[in-house]
Coordinates of C-alpha atoms in Angstrom, one line a residue:
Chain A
X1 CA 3.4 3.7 20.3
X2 CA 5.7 3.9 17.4
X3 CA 4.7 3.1 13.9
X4 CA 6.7 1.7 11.2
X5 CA 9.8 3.5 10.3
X6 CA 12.0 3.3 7.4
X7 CA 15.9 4.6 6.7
X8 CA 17.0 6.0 4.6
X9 CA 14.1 8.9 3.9
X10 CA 15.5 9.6 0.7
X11 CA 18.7 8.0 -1.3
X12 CA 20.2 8.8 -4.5
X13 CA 22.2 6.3 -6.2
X14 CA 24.4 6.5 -9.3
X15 CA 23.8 3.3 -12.0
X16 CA 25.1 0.4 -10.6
X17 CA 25.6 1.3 -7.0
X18 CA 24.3 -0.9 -4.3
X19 CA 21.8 0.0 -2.1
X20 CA 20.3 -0.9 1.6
X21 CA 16.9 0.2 2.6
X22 CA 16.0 -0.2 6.4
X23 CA 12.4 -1.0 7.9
X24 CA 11.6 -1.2 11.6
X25 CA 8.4 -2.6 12.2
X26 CA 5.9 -2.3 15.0
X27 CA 7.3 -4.1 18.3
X28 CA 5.9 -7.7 18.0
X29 CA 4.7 -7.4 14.3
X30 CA 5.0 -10.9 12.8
X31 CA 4.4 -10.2 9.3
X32 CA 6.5 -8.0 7.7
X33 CA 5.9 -6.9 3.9
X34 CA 7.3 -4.8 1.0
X35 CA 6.3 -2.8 -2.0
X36 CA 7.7 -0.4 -4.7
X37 CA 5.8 2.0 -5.9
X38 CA 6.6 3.8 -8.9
X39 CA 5.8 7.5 -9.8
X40 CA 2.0 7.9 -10.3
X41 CA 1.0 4.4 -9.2
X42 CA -0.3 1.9 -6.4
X43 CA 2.2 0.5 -4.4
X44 CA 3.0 -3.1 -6.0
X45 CA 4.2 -5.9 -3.8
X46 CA 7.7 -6.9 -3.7
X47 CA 8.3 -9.7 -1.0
X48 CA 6.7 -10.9 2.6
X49 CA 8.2 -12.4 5.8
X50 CA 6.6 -14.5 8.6
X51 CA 9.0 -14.0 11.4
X52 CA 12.5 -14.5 10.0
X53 CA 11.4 -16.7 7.3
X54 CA 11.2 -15.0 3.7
X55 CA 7.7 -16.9 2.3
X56 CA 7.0 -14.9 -0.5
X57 CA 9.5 -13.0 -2.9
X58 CA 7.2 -13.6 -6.0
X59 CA 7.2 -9.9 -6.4
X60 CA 10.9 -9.3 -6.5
X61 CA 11.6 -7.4 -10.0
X62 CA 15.2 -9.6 -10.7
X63 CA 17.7 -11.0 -8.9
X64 CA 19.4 -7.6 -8.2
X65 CA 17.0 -7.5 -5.5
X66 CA 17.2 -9.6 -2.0
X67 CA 15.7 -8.6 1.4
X68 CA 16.3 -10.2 4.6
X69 CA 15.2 -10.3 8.0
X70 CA 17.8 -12.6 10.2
X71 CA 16.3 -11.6 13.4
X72 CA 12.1 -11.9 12.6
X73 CA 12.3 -7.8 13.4
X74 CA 14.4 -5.3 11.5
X75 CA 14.4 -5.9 7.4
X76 CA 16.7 -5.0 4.7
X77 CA 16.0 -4.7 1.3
X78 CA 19.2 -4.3 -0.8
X79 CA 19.5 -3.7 -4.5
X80 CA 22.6 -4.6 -6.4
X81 CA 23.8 -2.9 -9.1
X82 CA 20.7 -0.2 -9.3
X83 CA 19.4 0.5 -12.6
X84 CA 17.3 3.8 -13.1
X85 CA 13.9 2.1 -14.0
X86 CA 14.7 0.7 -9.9
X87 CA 13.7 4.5 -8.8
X88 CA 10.7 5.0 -6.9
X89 CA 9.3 4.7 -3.4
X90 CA 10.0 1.5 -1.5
X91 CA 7.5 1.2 1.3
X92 CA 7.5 -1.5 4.3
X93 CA 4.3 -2.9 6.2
X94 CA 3.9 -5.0 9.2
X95 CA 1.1 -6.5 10.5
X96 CA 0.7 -8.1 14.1
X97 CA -0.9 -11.2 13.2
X98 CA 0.9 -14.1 10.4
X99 CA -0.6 -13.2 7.3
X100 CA -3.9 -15.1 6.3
X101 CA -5.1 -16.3 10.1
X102 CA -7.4 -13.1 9.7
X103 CA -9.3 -11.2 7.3
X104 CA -9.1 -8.7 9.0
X105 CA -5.8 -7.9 9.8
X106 CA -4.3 -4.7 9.0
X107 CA -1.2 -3.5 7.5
X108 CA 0.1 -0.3 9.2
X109 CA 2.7 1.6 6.2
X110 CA 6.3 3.3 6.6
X111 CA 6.6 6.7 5.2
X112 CA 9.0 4.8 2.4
X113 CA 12.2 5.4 1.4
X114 CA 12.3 7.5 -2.1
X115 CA 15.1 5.9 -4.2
X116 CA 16.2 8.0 -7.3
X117 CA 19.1 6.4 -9.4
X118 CA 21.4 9.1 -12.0
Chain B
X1 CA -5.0 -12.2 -11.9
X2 CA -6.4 -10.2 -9.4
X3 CA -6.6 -6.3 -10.1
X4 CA -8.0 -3.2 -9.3
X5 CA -9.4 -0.1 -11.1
X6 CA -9.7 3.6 -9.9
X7 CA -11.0 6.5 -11.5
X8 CA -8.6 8.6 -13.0
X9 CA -7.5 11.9 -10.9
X10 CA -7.0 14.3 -9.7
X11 CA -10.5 15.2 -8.4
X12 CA -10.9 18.7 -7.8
X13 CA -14.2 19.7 -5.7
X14 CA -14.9 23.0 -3.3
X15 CA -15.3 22.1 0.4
X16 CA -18.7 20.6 1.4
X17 CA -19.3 19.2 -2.1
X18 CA -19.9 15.5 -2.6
X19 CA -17.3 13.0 -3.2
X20 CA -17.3 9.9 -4.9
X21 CA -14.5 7.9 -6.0
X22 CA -15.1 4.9 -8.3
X23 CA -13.5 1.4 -7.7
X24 CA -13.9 -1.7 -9.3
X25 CA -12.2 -5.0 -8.7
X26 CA -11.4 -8.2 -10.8
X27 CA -10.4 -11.2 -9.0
X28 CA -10.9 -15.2 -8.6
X29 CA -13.4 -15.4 -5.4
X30 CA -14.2 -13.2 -2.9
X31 CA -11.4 -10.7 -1.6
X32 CA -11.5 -8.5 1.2
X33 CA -11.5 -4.6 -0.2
X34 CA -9.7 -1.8 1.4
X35 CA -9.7 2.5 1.1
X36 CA -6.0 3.6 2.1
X37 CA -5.2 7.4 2.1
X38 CA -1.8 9.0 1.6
X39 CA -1.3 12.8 2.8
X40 CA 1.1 14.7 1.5
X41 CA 4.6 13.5 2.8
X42 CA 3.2 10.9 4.8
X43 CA 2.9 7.1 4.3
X44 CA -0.1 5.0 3.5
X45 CA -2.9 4.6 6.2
X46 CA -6.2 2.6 6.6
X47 CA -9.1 4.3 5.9
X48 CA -11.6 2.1 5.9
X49 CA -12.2 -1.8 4.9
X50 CA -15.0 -4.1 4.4
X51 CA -14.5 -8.3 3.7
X52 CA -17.8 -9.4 2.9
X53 CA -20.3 -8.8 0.0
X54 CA -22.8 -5.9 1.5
X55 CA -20.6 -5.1 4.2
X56 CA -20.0 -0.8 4.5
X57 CA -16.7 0.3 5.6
X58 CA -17.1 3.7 7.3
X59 CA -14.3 6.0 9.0
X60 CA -14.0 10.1 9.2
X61 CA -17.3 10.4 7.4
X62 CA -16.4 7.9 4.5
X63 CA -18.3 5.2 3.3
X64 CA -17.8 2.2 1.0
X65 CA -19.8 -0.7 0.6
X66 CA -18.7 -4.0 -0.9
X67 CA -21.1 -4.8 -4.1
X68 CA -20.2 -7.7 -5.7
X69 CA -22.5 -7.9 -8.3
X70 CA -20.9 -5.0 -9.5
X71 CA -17.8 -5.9 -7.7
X72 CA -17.3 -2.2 -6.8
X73 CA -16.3 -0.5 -3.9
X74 CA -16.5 2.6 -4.5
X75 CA -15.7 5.3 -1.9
X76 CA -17.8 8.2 -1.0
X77 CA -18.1 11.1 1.8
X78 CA -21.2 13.8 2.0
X79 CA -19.1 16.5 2.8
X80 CA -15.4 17.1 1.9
X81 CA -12.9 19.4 3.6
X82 CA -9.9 21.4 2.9
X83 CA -7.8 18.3 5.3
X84 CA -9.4 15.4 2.5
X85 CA -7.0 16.5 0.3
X86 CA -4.9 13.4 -0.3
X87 CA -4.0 10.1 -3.1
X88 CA -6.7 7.5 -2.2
X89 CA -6.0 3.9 -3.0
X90 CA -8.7 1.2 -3.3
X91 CA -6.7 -2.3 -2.6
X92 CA -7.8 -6.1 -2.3
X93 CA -6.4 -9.0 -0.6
X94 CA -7.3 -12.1 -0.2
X95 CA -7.1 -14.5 3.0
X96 CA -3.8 -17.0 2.9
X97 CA -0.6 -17.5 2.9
X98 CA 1.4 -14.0 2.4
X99 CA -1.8 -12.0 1.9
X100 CA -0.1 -9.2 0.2
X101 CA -2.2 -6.1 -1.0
X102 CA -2.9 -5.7 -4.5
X103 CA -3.6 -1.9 -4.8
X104 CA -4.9 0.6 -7.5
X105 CA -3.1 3.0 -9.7
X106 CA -4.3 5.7 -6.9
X107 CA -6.7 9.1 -7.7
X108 CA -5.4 12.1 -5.9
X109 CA -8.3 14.2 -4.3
X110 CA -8.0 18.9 -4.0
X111 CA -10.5 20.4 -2.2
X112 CA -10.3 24.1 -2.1
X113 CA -12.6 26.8 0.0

């Protein structure tokens, strides 16, 4: 079956542009989670969703950043205003399961959407 | 917090050498520990996992086992090949609410013939 997917691939951005980053999860995937990852480093996470509900956005960098998920499927991550220290590689993950009912549950990755700001 | 240490890459070996890559973890109790692999222009995939102290992830001919009285999960594989050539990240995560990943800085593997 399909895997995630994420749109745009690649986006350039002139300073202080928005931007909207896309994620489809897996068909039926209840958890739903993002992470930036910079040049030359682990993927660091962002924000997570049960369904529709946004539980954790500990991770979000400042409030330039917001993500929904209004219908407990697609996501957006948006970034106001980007900034260039906001380029790298934003990557979505879903898992079928809510997050913490197993130990075992896995997170299946999007290629990730490479974000350079000018 | 919680964190996780790789060795430094790249890692350069000839095909059928050995490979070991070092991991080590810091964290408040007893996380599950993951080996994710990232091919060139593809995204991250599972490689391996284990979520117990003594428990051995294997996949593909990889192995790591989960030590923690060294907490270390370091990954290894008897033989590379030419198609191991990838960034490896060692990751943790912990059972709960939003059990997000907390990965390492990566080390990117080259085998050559």
């Amino acid at each position: 079956g399909a895997g995630v997917s994420q749109s745009p691939r690649y986006k350039v951005a002139k300073r202080g542009q928005d931007v909207a980053l896309r994620c489809d999860p897996i068909s039926g995937h209840v958890s739903l989670f993002w992470y930036q990852q910079a040049l030359g480093q682990g993927p660091e996470f962002l924000t997570y969703f049960q369904n529709e509900a946004q539980l954790d956005k500990s991770g979000l960098p400042s409030d330039r950043f917001f993500a929904e998920r209004p219908e407990g499927s697609v996501s957006t991550l948006k970034i106001q205003r980007t900034q260039q220290e906001d380029s790298a590689v934003y990557l979505c993950a879903s898992s079928l399961a809510l997050a913490g009912t197993s130990s075992t549950d896995t997170q299946y990755f999007g290629p990730g959407t490479r974000l350079t700001v000018l | 917090g919680n964190s996780v240490t790789q060795m430094e890459g790249p890692v350069t070996l000839s095909e059928e050498a050995f490979l070991t890559i070092n991991c080590t973890y810091t964290a408040t109790g007893y996380p599950s520990l993951f080996w994710y692999v990232q091919y060139p222009g593809e995204g991250l995939q599972l490689l391996l996992k284990a979520t117990k102290a003594d428990d051995k992830g294997s996949n593909k001919g990889f192995e790591a086992t989960y030590r923690k009285e060294t907490t270390s999960f370091h990954l290894e594989k008897g033989s590379v090949q030419v198609s191991d050539s990838a960034v490896y990240f060692c990751a943790l995560r912990f059972t709960g609410t939003a059990s997000k990943l907390t990965f390492g800085t990566g080390t990117r593997l080259q085998v050559t013939l």
